[in-house]
Amino acid sequence: MTPPHIFLEGWSRALLLLHALVALALAGAATHLAVVSLRLWRSALQAPARARLARLARIYAQVIGATYAAAFGLGLLMYPHYRYVVRALYLDRYDVWAANLFDIKENLAALGLPLAIAVWAVGRKLDPERDRALAGWLAFLAVSIWLLVGAATISGLLVTDVRGV
Amino acid sequence: MSGPGAATRAAVSASALCAGYLATYFVSTALPTPLFWYAPLGRHVVWSVHPAELACDFYGRVALALAVGAACGALAWALTRGASPARLARALRLLGAWTAALLVFTAALYVYRLAGRRGSPMPLPPDYQAR
C-alpha cells in the first residue's frame, strides 16, 4: 500500500516553525494592544499622552491584522497534514485529549478572525481626539483577541509537545 | 474616514461583520448545515453535511462565515448612511453586545462539543512508525 500524498506534507515542519514564530509576534502585539487600549479607555490622560498611546494602538492594530492573517493562513496550509498524519494516525489513537484541544484551539482562532479584521480596519486609523467614543469598543476587541490568542498559543504549545508534525 | 461619524460608522460596519461571522459560525455548528469539506486523502472538495470519508469542514465553515460577515458589514455600511452620531453610537453598543454574546456562546459550544469527543483513528499504513 502506497502512503497517501497529503498537500504540502514535505513542508510541514517548516510551516509549523513559521506558524509558531508568527503566532509569537501576534501574541506580543495582542498583549501590547490590550494594555494600550485599556489605558486609552480607562485613564484620564493629557492630550500628548493620548496621542502617544493612539499612535501605538495604530501600529499594533496593523501588526495584529498582518500577523493574524499570516498565522491563520499558515494554519490553513498545515491543516490537511495535521488532519491525517498527526490526528487521524496518532493523536486519535494515543492522545485523544490533544486532538480535542487542538480542534478547540483552531476554532477559537477562527472566532478571533473577524475581531482582528475589525481592529485592523478601524484601529489603524484611530484618532485619539476624534474617536474617543470608540475607545471602549477597541478595548473590548483588543482584550478578546488577547484572550483568544493566549489560549491558542498555550494550547498549540501543549499539542506540539505531544506531536507537532 | 474623516469625521467622528465616519469612524463610528466604520466601527458599526466592522461590528456587523463580526456579529454576522460569529452567528454563522454558531448556527452552522449547532444545526446540520451543508458545507464544502476538503478531503486530504483524495485531495478533493465535497459538498455535504457530513461526508463519510476523512474530511475537514474548517475551510468551508470559515469561508461561509466570512461571506455572511462581509455581507452584514456591507449592509450595515449602507443602512447607516446619513445616520446621526447618536444613532451610530446606539448601533455600535447594540452590535458590540451581540458580538460579545455570540463570541462567548460559540466558544462555549465548541468547548462543550469537543472536550469529551472520542477519537476516530484511521488504519495505520504498513510502513508507519510512531515517533
mmCIF file of C-alpha atoms in Angstrom:
data_model
loop_
_atom_site.group_PDB
_atom_site.id
_atom_site.type_symbol
_atom_site.label_atom_id
_atom_site.label_comp_id
_atom_site.label_asym_id
_atom_site.label_seq_id
_atom_site.Cartn_x
_atom_site.Cartn_y
_atom_site.Cartn_z
ATOM 1 C CA MET A 1 0.000 0.000 0.000
ATOM 2 C CA THR A 2 1.444 3.368 -1.041
ATOM 3 C CA PRO A 3 1.159 6.050 1.665
ATOM 4 C CA PRO A 4 -1.266 8.777 0.538
ATOM 5 C CA HIS A 5 0.214 12.041 -0.637
ATOM 6 C CA ILE A 6 -1.033 14.915 1.520
ATOM 7 C CA PHE A 7 -0.992 18.564 0.453
ATOM 8 C CA LEU A 8 2.336 20.247 1.487
ATOM 9 C CA GLU A 9 3.333 17.293 3.694
ATOM 10 C CA GLY A 10 7.024 17.788 2.877
ATOM 11 C CA TRP A 11 6.801 21.355 4.211
ATOM 12 C CA SER A 12 5.001 20.554 7.468
ATOM 13 C CA ARG A 13 7.962 21.144 9.806
ATOM 14 C CA ALA A 14 8.969 24.439 8.146
ATOM 15 C CA LEU A 15 5.362 25.631 8.118
ATOM 16 C CA LEU A 16 4.922 24.710 11.796
ATOM 17 C CA LEU A 17 8.051 26.672 12.741
ATOM 18 C CA LEU A 18 6.927 29.697 10.718
ATOM 19 C CA HIS A 19 3.414 29.432 12.195
ATOM 20 C CA ALA A 20 4.896 29.414 15.726
ATOM 21 C CA LEU A 21 7.129 32.428 15.040
ATOM 22 C CA VAL A 22 4.286 34.482 13.558
ATOM 23 C CA ALA A 23 1.995 33.431 16.437
ATOM 24 C CA LEU A 24 4.648 34.641 18.905
ATOM 25 C CA ALA A 25 4.702 38.069 17.214
ATOM 26 C CA LEU A 26 0.878 38.095 17.227
ATOM 27 C CA ALA A 27 0.760 37.266 20.942
ATOM 28 C CA GLY A 28 3.148 40.148 21.665
ATOM 29 C CA ALA A 29 1.179 42.651 19.568
ATOM 30 C CA ALA A 30 -2.136 41.462 21.081
ATOM 31 C CA THR A 31 -0.763 41.915 24.613
ATOM 32 C CA HIS A 32 0.513 45.409 23.812
ATOM 33 C CA LEU A 33 -2.757 46.480 22.152
ATOM 34 C CA ALA A 34 -4.813 45.164 25.082
ATOM 35 C CA VAL A 35 -2.755 47.227 27.544
ATOM 36 C CA VAL A 36 -2.702 50.354 25.337
ATOM 37 C CA SER A 37 -6.415 50.255 24.502
ATOM 38 C CA LEU A 38 -7.398 49.722 28.154
ATOM 39 C CA ARG A 39 -5.287 52.752 29.118
ATOM 40 C CA LEU A 40 -6.871 54.815 26.330
ATOM 41 C CA TRP A 41 -10.329 53.812 27.539
ATOM 42 C CA ARG A 42 -9.954 53.980 31.315
ATOM 43 C CA SER A 43 -7.281 56.590 32.013
ATOM 44 C CA ALA A 44 -7.798 60.345 32.250
ATOM 45 C CA LEU A 45 -4.838 61.354 30.099
ATOM 46 C CA GLN A 46 -3.493 64.621 28.782
ATOM 47 C CA ALA A 47 -3.659 65.134 25.024
ATOM 48 C CA PRO A 48 0.048 64.352 24.344
ATOM 49 C CA ALA A 49 -0.187 61.067 26.288
ATOM 50 C CA ARG A 50 -3.384 60.141 24.459
ATOM 51 C CA ALA A 51 -1.727 60.913 21.135
ATOM 52 C CA ARG A 52 1.265 58.726 22.035
ATOM 53 C CA LEU A 53 -0.935 55.795 23.077
ATOM 54 C CA ALA A 54 -3.125 56.195 19.975
ATOM 55 C CA ARG A 55 -0.032 56.073 17.757
ATOM 56 C CA LEU A 56 0.961 52.790 19.479
ATOM 57 C CA ALA A 57 -2.602 51.480 19.060
ATOM 58 C CA ARG A 58 -2.483 52.245 15.307
ATOM 59 C CA ILE A 59 0.841 50.374 14.991
ATOM 60 C CA TYR A 60 -0.328 47.316 16.968
ATOM 61 C CA ALA A 61 -3.637 47.238 15.068
ATOM 62 C CA GLN A 62 -1.701 46.946 11.804
ATOM 63 C CA VAL A 63 0.678 44.328 13.243
ATOM 64 C CA ILE A 64 -2.279 42.294 14.542
ATOM 65 C CA GLY A 65 -4.018 42.500 11.158
ATOM 66 C CA ALA A 66 -0.927 41.250 9.340
ATOM 67 C CA THR A 67 0.187 38.581 11.843
ATOM 68 C CA TYR A 68 -3.330 37.220 12.462
ATOM 69 C CA ALA A 69 -3.860 36.773 8.718
ATOM 70 C CA ALA A 70 -0.403 35.196 8.331
ATOM 71 C CA ALA A 71 -0.725 32.830 11.325
ATOM 72 C CA PHE A 72 -4.243 31.816 10.293
ATOM 73 C CA GLY A 73 -3.221 31.308 6.652
ATOM 74 C CA LEU A 74 -0.221 29.170 7.659
ATOM 75 C CA GLY A 75 -2.513 27.130 9.920
ATOM 76 C CA LEU A 76 -4.886 26.525 6.996
ATOM 77 C CA LEU A 77 -1.978 25.339 4.823
ATOM 78 C CA MET A 78 -0.805 22.896 7.523
ATOM 79 C CA TYR A 79 -4.245 21.556 8.379
ATOM 80 C CA PRO A 80 -4.530 18.717 5.783
ATOM 81 C CA HIS A 81 -1.236 17.199 7.015
ATOM 82 C CA TYR A 82 -2.309 17.626 10.644
ATOM 83 C CA ARG A 83 -5.755 16.115 9.998
ATOM 84 C CA TYR A 84 -4.398 12.843 8.586
ATOM 85 C CA VAL A 85 -0.807 12.302 9.764
ATOM 86 C CA VAL A 86 -0.978 13.910 13.207
ATOM 87 C CA ARG A 87 -4.589 13.485 14.280
ATOM 88 C CA ALA A 88 -6.072 10.508 12.396
ATOM 89 C CA LEU A 89 -2.960 8.310 12.650
ATOM 90 C CA TYR A 90 -1.536 9.353 16.012
ATOM 91 C CA LEU A 91 -3.491 11.657 18.349
ATOM 92 C CA ASP A 92 -6.877 9.967 17.871
ATOM 93 C CA ARG A 93 -5.186 6.656 18.755
ATOM 94 C CA TYR A 94 -2.812 7.600 21.583
ATOM 95 C CA ASP A 95 -3.650 11.094 22.924
ATOM 96 C CA VAL A 96 -7.272 11.977 22.219
ATOM 97 C CA TRP A 97 -7.210 14.904 24.645
ATOM 98 C CA ALA A 98 -4.540 16.601 22.500
ATOM 99 C CA ALA A 99 -6.622 16.138 19.323
ATOM 100 C CA ASN A 100 -9.619 17.694 21.074
ATOM 101 C CA LEU A 101 -7.548 20.543 22.499
ATOM 102 C CA PHE A 102 -6.135 21.247 19.028
ATOM 103 C CA ASP A 103 -9.585 21.490 17.449
ATOM 104 C CA ILE A 104 -10.791 23.761 20.257
ATOM 105 C CA LYS A 105 -7.734 25.970 19.633
ATOM 106 C CA GLU A 106 -8.312 26.080 15.862
ATOM 107 C CA ASN A 107 -11.932 27.082 16.283
ATOM 108 C CA LEU A 108 -11.117 29.706 18.931
ATOM 109 C CA ALA A 109 -8.580 31.145 16.486
ATOM 110 C CA ALA A 110 -11.252 31.178 13.762
ATOM 111 C CA LEU A 111 -13.615 33.054 16.110
ATOM 112 C CA GLY A 112 -10.956 35.747 16.573
ATOM 113 C CA LEU A 113 -10.531 36.310 12.827
ATOM 114 C CA PRO A 114 -13.373 38.854 12.376
ATOM 115 C CA LEU A 115 -12.244 40.675 15.529
ATOM 116 C CA ALA A 116 -8.738 41.017 14.070
ATOM 117 C CA ILE A 117 -10.214 42.303 10.797
ATOM 118 C CA ALA A 118 -12.272 44.872 12.750
ATOM 119 C CA VAL A 119 -9.259 46.000 14.808
ATOM 120 C CA TRP A 120 -7.166 46.353 11.663
ATOM 121 C CA ALA A 121 -9.890 48.211 9.721
ATOM 122 C CA VAL A 122 -10.716 50.766 12.429
ATOM 123 C CA GLY A 123 -7.706 50.772 14.791
ATOM 124 C CA ARG A 124 -5.108 51.604 12.131
ATOM 125 C CA LYS A 125 -6.796 54.988 11.560
ATOM 126 C CA LEU A 126 -7.597 55.757 15.213
ATOM 127 C CA ASP A 127 -7.545 59.457 16.118
ATOM 128 C CA PRO A 128 -7.364 59.975 19.919
ATOM 129 C CA GLU A 129 -9.458 63.155 19.969
ATOM 130 C CA ARG A 130 -11.904 62.456 17.137
ATOM 131 C CA ASP A 131 -12.579 58.785 18.078
ATOM 132 C CA ARG A 132 -12.892 58.957 21.899
ATOM 133 C CA ALA A 133 -16.247 57.156 21.728
ATOM 134 C CA LEU A 134 -14.539 54.149 20.104
ATOM 135 C CA ALA A 135 -12.059 53.580 22.959
ATOM 136 C CA GLY A 136 -14.330 51.151 24.839
ATOM 137 C CA TRP A 137 -15.184 49.223 21.675
ATOM 138 C CA LEU A 138 -11.495 48.940 20.732
ATOM 139 C CA ALA A 139 -10.609 47.798 24.285
ATOM 140 C CA PHE A 140 -13.269 45.050 24.113
ATOM 141 C CA LEU A 141 -11.908 43.774 20.783
ATOM 142 C CA ALA A 142 -8.272 44.002 21.927
ATOM 143 C CA VAL A 143 -8.875 42.104 25.181
ATOM 144 C CA SER A 144 -10.966 39.462 23.368
ATOM 145 C CA ILE A 145 -8.204 38.946 20.790
ATOM 146 C CA TRP A 146 -5.617 38.733 23.568
ATOM 147 C CA LEU A 147 -7.624 36.054 25.390
ATOM 148 C CA LEU A 148 -8.202 34.016 22.209
ATOM 149 C CA VAL A 149 -4.573 34.309 21.044
ATOM 150 C CA GLY A 150 -3.297 33.459 24.538
ATOM 151 C CA ALA A 151 -5.482 30.352 24.748
ATOM 152 C CA ALA A 152 -4.495 29.297 21.215
ATOM 153 C CA THR A 153 -0.776 29.815 21.885
ATOM 154 C CA ILE A 154 -0.754 27.793 25.110
ATOM 155 C CA SER A 155 -2.894 25.031 23.551
ATOM 156 C CA GLY A 156 -0.652 24.946 20.478
ATOM 157 C CA LEU A 157 2.461 24.522 22.629
ATOM 158 C CA LEU A 158 0.821 21.691 24.622
ATOM 159 C CA VAL A 159 -0.298 19.826 21.489
ATOM 160 C CA THR A 160 3.063 20.288 19.749
ATOM 161 C CA ASP A 161 4.724 18.836 22.850
ATOM 162 C CA VAL A 162 2.697 15.646 22.256
ATOM 163 C CA ARG A 163 3.106 15.574 18.477
ATOM 164 C CA GLY A 164 3.775 18.508 16.131
ATOM 165 C CA VAL A 165 4.209 17.010 12.646
ATOM 166 C CA MET B 1 -12.706 58.226 7.314
ATOM 167 C CA SER B 2 -12.710 61.932 8.010
ATOM 168 C CA GLY B 3 -15.116 62.939 10.813
ATOM 169 C CA PRO B 4 -16.164 61.276 14.082
ATOM 170 C CA GLY B 5 -19.315 59.978 12.418
ATOM 171 C CA ALA B 6 -17.313 58.275 9.667
ATOM 172 C CA ALA B 7 -15.066 56.481 12.175
ATOM 173 C CA THR B 8 -18.062 55.293 14.216
ATOM 174 C CA ARG B 9 -19.838 54.228 11.021
ATOM 175 C CA ALA B 10 -16.793 52.131 10.070
ATOM 176 C CA ALA B 11 -16.815 50.594 13.567
ATOM 177 C CA VAL B 12 -20.552 49.806 13.256
ATOM 178 C CA SER B 13 -19.895 48.121 9.910
ATOM 179 C CA ALA B 14 -16.956 46.152 11.374
ATOM 180 C CA SER B 15 -19.129 45.097 14.335
ATOM 181 C CA ALA B 16 -21.830 43.899 11.942
ATOM 182 C CA LEU B 17 -19.170 41.845 10.150
ATOM 183 C CA CYS B 18 -18.126 40.308 13.499
ATOM 184 C CA ALA B 19 -21.712 39.555 14.562
ATOM 185 C CA GLY B 20 -22.633 38.068 11.160
ATOM 186 C CA TYR B 21 -19.497 35.922 11.074
ATOM 187 C CA LEU B 22 -19.963 34.629 14.630
ATOM 188 C CA ALA B 23 -23.700 33.980 14.170
ATOM 189 C CA THR B 24 -22.963 31.958 11.017
ATOM 190 C CA TYR B 25 -20.228 30.004 12.783
ATOM 191 C CA PHE B 26 -22.603 29.240 15.672
ATOM 192 C CA VAL B 27 -25.624 28.281 13.558
ATOM 193 C CA SER B 28 -23.638 26.186 11.066
ATOM 194 C CA THR B 29 -22.219 24.228 14.030
ATOM 195 C CA ALA B 30 -25.416 23.851 16.039
ATOM 196 C CA LEU B 31 -27.609 22.863 13.052
ATOM 197 C CA PRO B 32 -26.832 20.370 10.262
ATOM 198 C CA THR B 33 -25.537 22.711 7.554
ATOM 199 C CA PRO B 34 -24.135 21.641 4.178
ATOM 200 C CA LEU B 35 -20.591 22.946 3.721
ATOM 201 C CA PHE B 36 -17.604 22.470 1.444
ATOM 202 C CA TRP B 37 -15.328 19.834 3.026
ATOM 203 C CA TYR B 38 -11.750 19.183 1.929
ATOM 204 C CA ALA B 39 -10.749 15.514 1.815
ATOM 205 C CA PRO B 40 -6.960 15.412 2.372
ATOM 206 C CA LEU B 41 -6.514 11.809 1.205
ATOM 207 C CA GLY B 42 -8.396 12.158 -2.063
ATOM 208 C CA ARG B 43 -7.382 15.839 -2.384
ATOM 209 C CA HIS B 44 -10.844 16.881 -3.479
ATOM 210 C CA VAL B 45 -13.705 19.021 -2.182
ATOM 211 C CA VAL B 46 -17.078 17.566 -1.126
ATOM 212 C CA TRP B 47 -20.362 19.468 -0.618
ATOM 213 C CA SER B 48 -22.022 17.727 2.316
ATOM 214 C CA VAL B 49 -23.430 17.996 5.832
ATOM 215 C CA HIS B 50 -21.012 15.285 6.970
ATOM 216 C CA PRO B 51 -19.118 13.201 4.391
ATOM 217 C CA ALA B 52 -18.345 9.539 5.063
ATOM 218 C CA GLU B 53 -14.623 9.884 4.235
ATOM 219 C CA LEU B 54 -11.926 11.698 6.227
ATOM 220 C CA ALA B 55 -12.516 15.401 5.532
ATOM 221 C CA CYS B 56 -12.068 18.882 7.046
ATOM 222 C CA ASP B 57 -15.032 21.258 7.463
ATOM 223 C CA PHE B 58 -12.817 24.109 8.695
ATOM 224 C CA TYR B 59 -12.228 25.745 5.287
ATOM 225 C CA GLY B 60 -15.877 25.673 4.244
ATOM 226 C CA ARG B 61 -17.135 26.950 7.603
ATOM 227 C CA VAL B 62 -14.662 29.861 7.739
ATOM 228 C CA ALA B 63 -15.398 30.786 4.085
ATOM 229 C CA LEU B 64 -19.169 30.724 4.705
ATOM 230 C CA ALA B 65 -18.843 32.795 7.898
ATOM 231 C CA LEU B 66 -16.583 35.317 6.132
ATOM 232 C CA ALA B 67 -19.031 35.662 3.228
ATOM 233 C CA VAL B 68 -22.033 36.225 5.535
ATOM 234 C CA GLY B 69 -19.986 38.551 7.769
ATOM 235 C CA ALA B 70 -18.882 40.629 4.765
ATOM 236 C CA ALA B 71 -22.493 40.874 3.576
ATOM 237 C CA CYS B 72 -23.614 42.014 7.064
ATOM 238 C CA GLY B 73 -20.802 44.588 7.172
ATOM 239 C CA ALA B 74 -21.743 45.963 3.740
ATOM 240 C CA LEU B 75 -25.421 46.077 4.713
ATOM 241 C CA ALA B 76 -24.641 47.970 7.926
ATOM 242 C CA TRP B 77 -22.477 50.429 5.943
ATOM 243 C CA ALA B 78 -25.343 51.070 3.529
ATOM 244 C CA LEU B 79 -28.018 51.344 6.234
ATOM 245 C CA THR B 80 -26.044 53.844 8.350
ATOM 246 C CA ARG B 81 -25.516 56.322 5.515
ATOM 247 C CA GLY B 82 -26.516 59.739 6.855
ATOM 248 C CA ALA B 83 -27.193 58.382 10.376
ATOM 249 C CA SER B 84 -26.775 60.789 13.292
ATOM 250 C CA PRO B 85 -23.828 60.309 15.708
ATOM 251 C CA ALA B 86 -26.264 59.344 18.495
ATOM 252 C CA ARG B 87 -27.856 56.657 16.301
ATOM 253 C CA LEU B 88 -24.418 55.366 15.284
ATOM 254 C CA ALA B 89 -23.348 55.198 18.947
ATOM 255 C CA ARG B 90 -26.513 53.203 19.816
ATOM 256 C CA ALA B 91 -25.915 50.826 16.893
ATOM 257 C CA LEU B 92 -22.295 50.314 17.972
ATOM 258 C CA ARG B 93 -23.343 49.460 21.553
ATOM 259 C CA LEU B 94 -26.006 47.039 20.302
ATOM 260 C CA LEU B 95 -23.744 45.282 17.801
ATOM 261 C CA GLY B 96 -20.889 45.209 20.325
ATOM 262 C CA ALA B 97 -23.163 43.435 22.808
ATOM 263 C CA TRP B 98 -24.257 40.946 20.129
ATOM 264 C CA THR B 99 -20.633 40.318 19.158
ATOM 265 C CA ALA B 100 -19.672 39.681 22.800
ATOM 266 C CA ALA B 101 -22.616 37.326 23.388
ATOM 267 C CA LEU B 102 -22.056 35.381 20.155
ATOM 268 C CA LEU B 103 -18.332 35.095 20.873
ATOM 269 C CA VAL B 104 -18.960 33.622 24.343
ATOM 270 C CA PHE B 105 -21.746 31.261 23.187
ATOM 271 C CA THR B 106 -19.850 29.993 20.116
ATOM 272 C CA ALA B 107 -16.630 29.440 22.077
ATOM 273 C CA ALA B 108 -18.600 27.622 24.793
ATOM 274 C CA LEU B 109 -20.376 25.488 22.166
ATOM 275 C CA TYR B 110 -17.034 24.340 20.733
ATOM 276 C CA VAL B 111 -15.529 23.598 24.137
ATOM 277 C CA TYR B 112 -18.674 21.619 25.067
ATOM 278 C CA ARG B 113 -18.737 19.630 21.800
ATOM 279 C CA LEU B 114 -15.025 18.913 21.544
ATOM 280 C CA ALA B 115 -13.831 18.488 25.145
ATOM 281 C CA GLY B 116 -15.210 14.966 25.518
ATOM 282 C CA ARG B 117 -15.002 13.829 21.861
ATOM 283 C CA ARG B 118 -13.879 10.235 21.271
ATOM 284 C CA GLY B 119 -11.020 9.589 18.894
ATOM 285 C CA SER B 120 -11.624 8.037 15.485
ATOM 286 C CA PRO B 121 -8.184 6.746 14.424
ATOM 287 C CA MET B 122 -7.579 5.552 10.865
ATOM 288 C CA PRO B 123 -5.823 2.278 9.991
ATOM 289 C CA LEU B 124 -2.051 2.664 10.108
ATOM 290 C CA PRO B 125 -0.134 2.337 6.810
ATOM 291 C CA PRO B 126 2.168 -0.752 6.778
ATOM 292 C CA ASP B 127 5.355 1.332 6.932
ATOM 293 C CA TYR B 128 4.065 3.649 9.693
ATOM 294 C CA GLN B 129 6.451 4.467 12.532
ATOM 295 C CA ALA B 130 5.115 6.363 15.548
ATOM 296 C CA ARG B 131 7.824 8.801 16.616
#
